[in-house]
CSV table of C-alpha atoms and ligand atoms in Angstrom, one decimal:
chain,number,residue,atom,x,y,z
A,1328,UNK,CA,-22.8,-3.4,-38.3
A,1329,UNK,CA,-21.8,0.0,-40.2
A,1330,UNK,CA,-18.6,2.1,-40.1
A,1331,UNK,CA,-19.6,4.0,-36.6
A,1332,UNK,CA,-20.9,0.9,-34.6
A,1333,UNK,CA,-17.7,-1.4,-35.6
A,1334,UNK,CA,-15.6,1.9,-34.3
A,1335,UNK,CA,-17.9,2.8,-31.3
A,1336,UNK,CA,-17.8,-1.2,-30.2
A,1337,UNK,CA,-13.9,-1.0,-30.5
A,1338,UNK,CA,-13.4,2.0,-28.1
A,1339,UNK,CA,-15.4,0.4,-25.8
A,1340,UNK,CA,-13.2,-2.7,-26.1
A,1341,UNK,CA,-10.3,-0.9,-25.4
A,1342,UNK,CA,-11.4,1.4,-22.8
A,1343,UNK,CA,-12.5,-2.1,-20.9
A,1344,UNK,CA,-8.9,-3.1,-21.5
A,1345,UNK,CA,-7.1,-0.7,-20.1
A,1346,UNK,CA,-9.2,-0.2,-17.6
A,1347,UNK,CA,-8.7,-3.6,-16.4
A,1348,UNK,CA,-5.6,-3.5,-16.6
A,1349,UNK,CA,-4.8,-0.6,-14.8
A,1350,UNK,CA,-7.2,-2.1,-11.7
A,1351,UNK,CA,-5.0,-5.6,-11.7
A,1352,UNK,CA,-1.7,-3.5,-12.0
A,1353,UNK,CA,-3.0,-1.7,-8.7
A,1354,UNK,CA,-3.8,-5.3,-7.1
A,1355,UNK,CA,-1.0,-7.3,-8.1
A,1356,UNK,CA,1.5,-5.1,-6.9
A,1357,UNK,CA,0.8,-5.6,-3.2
A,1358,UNK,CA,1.9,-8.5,-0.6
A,1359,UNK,CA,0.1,-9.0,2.3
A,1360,UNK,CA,1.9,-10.6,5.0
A,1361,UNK,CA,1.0,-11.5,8.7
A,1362,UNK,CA,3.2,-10.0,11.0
A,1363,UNK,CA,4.1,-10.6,15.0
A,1364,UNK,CA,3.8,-8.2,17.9
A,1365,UNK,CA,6.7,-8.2,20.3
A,1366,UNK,CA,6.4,-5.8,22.9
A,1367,UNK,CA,5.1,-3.0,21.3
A,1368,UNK,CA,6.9,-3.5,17.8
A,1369,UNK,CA,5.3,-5.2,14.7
A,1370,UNK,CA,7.9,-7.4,13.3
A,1371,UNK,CA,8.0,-8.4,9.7
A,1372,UNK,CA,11.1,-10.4,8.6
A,1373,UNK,CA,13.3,-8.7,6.3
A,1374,UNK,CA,13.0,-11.3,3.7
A,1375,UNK,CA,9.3,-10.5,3.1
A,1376,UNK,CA,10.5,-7.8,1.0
A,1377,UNK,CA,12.3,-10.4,-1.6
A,1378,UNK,CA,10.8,-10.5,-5.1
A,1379,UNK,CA,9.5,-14.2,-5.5
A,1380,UNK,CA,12.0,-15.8,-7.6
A,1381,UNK,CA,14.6,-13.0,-7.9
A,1382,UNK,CA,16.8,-13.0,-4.7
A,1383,UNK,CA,18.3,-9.7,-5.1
A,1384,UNK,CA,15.1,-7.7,-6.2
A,1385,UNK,CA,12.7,-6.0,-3.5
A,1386,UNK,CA,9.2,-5.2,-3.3
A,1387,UNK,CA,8.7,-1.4,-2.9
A,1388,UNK,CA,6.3,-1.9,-0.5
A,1389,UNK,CA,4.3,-4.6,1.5
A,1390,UNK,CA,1.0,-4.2,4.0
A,1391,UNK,CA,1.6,-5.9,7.6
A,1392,UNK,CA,-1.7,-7.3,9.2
A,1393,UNK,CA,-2.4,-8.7,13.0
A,1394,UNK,CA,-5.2,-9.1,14.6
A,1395,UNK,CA,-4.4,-7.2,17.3
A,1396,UNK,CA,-4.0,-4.2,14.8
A,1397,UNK,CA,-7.7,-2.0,14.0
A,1398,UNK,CA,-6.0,-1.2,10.8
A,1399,UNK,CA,-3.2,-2.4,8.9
A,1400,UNK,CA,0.1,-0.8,8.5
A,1401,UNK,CA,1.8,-0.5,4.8
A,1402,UNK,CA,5.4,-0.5,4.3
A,1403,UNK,CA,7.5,1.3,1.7
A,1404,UNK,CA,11.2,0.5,1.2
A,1405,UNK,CA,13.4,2.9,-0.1
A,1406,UNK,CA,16.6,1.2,0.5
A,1407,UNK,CA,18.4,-1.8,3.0
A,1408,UNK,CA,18.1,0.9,5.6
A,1409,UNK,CA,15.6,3.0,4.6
A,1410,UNK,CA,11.9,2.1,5.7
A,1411,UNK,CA,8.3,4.6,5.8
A,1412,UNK,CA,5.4,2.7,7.9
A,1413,UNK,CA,2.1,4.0,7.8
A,1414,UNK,CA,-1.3,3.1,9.1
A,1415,UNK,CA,-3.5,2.5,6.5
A,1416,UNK,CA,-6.6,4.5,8.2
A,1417,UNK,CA,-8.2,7.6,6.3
A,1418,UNK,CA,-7.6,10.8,8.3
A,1419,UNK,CA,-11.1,11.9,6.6
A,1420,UNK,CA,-13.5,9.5,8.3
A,1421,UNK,CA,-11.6,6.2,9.3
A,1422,UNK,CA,-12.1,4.1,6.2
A,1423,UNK,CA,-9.5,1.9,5.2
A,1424,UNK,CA,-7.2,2.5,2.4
A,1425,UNK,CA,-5.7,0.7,-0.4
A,1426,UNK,CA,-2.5,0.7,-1.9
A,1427,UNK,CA,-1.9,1.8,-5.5
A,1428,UNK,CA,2.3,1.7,-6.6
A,1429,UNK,CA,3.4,4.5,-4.3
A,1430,UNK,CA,0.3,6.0,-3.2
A,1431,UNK,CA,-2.6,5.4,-0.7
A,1432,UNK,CA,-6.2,5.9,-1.9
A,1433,UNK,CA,-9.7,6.2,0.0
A,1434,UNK,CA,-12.4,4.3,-1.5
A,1435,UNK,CA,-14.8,6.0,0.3
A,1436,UNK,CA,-14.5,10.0,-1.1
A,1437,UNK,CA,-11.3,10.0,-2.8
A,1438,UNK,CA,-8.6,11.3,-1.0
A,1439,UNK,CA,-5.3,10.2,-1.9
A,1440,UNK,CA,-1.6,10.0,0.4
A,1441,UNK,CA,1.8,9.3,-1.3
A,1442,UNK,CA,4.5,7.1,0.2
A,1443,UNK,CA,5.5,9.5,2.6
A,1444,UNK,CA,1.6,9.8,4.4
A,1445,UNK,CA,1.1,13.2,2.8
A,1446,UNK,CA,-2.2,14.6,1.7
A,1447,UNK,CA,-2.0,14.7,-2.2
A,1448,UNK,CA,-6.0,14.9,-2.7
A,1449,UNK,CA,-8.9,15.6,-0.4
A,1450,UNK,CA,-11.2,16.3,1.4
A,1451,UNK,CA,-9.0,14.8,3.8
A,1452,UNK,CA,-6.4,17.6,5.1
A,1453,UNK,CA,-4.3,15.6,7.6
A,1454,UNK,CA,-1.5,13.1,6.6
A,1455,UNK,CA,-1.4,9.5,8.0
A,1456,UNK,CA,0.1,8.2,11.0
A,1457,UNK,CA,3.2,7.5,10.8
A,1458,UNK,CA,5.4,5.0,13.0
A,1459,UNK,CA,9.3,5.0,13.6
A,1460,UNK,CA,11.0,2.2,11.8
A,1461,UNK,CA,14.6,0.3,12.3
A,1462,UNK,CA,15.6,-2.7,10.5
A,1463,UNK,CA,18.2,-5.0,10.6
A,1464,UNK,CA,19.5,-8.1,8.4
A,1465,UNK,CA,16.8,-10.0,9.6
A,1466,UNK,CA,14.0,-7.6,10.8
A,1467,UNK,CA,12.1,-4.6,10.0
A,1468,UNK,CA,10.5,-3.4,13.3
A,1469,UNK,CA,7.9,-1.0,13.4
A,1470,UNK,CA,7.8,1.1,17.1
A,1471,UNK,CA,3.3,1.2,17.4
A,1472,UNK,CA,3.3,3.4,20.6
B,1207,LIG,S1,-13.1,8.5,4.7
B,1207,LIG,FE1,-11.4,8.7,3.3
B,1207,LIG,S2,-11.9,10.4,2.1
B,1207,LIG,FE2,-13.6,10.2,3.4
């Protein structure tokens, strides 16, 4: 192996490498937890926001899943108080989203939302649905009609 091919093989090393490791920081980020239907509110407990292992850190966000529901709903947390639900369904064509840090991508064309359910890339042109919120000490509770 010359010069160029040992240089060459170690670009592609490291292009694999942080490639990778951008994907898994995308991944491991996100906790998915099954939630209940009461009425016609999702509830997720409060505590589901807890870091593992570190009671007084939060998760910025989790995704709440039911059965019942066609599409799962993410949640970011801002603060004790302060809570932004949205359905995790592409305004493009339907297709359902994943969660990367603080923004929402489409695997199927691209588009991209941020935490608030804005359009930040197309071609979709039309933000998410978004649902009212109220929390308590013990629940967050997401209003789905
Ligand atoms: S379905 Fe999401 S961008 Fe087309």
């Amino acid at each position: 192996m010359n010069r160029t091919q040992f240089l060459m093989h170690c670009g592609s090393c490291c292009a694999g490498i942080v490639g990778l490791s951008s994907l898994l920081a995308g991944c491991s980020g996100t906790k998915y937890i099954d939630a209940s239907i009461e009425a016609d509110e999702l509830l997720i407990p409060s505590s589901a926001f807890l870091k593992e292992g570190s009671p007084d850190a939060y998760l910025p966000h989790i995704v709440a899943q039911n059965q019942k529901l066609e599409y799962p709903i993410v949640v970011f947390r801002s603060t004790d108080a302060r809570y932004t639900a949205l359905l995790m369904r592409c305004t493009h064509q339907g297709t359902e989203l994943q969660v990367f840090g603080d923004r929402l991508q489409c695997p199927a064309h691209g588009s991209e939302f941020n935490a608030e359910g804005k359009v930040q890339n197309g071609p979709a042109d039309v933000s998410l649905r978004k649902f009212a919120v109220t929390a308590d000490a013990q629940h967050v509770r997401i209003k789905l009609s």
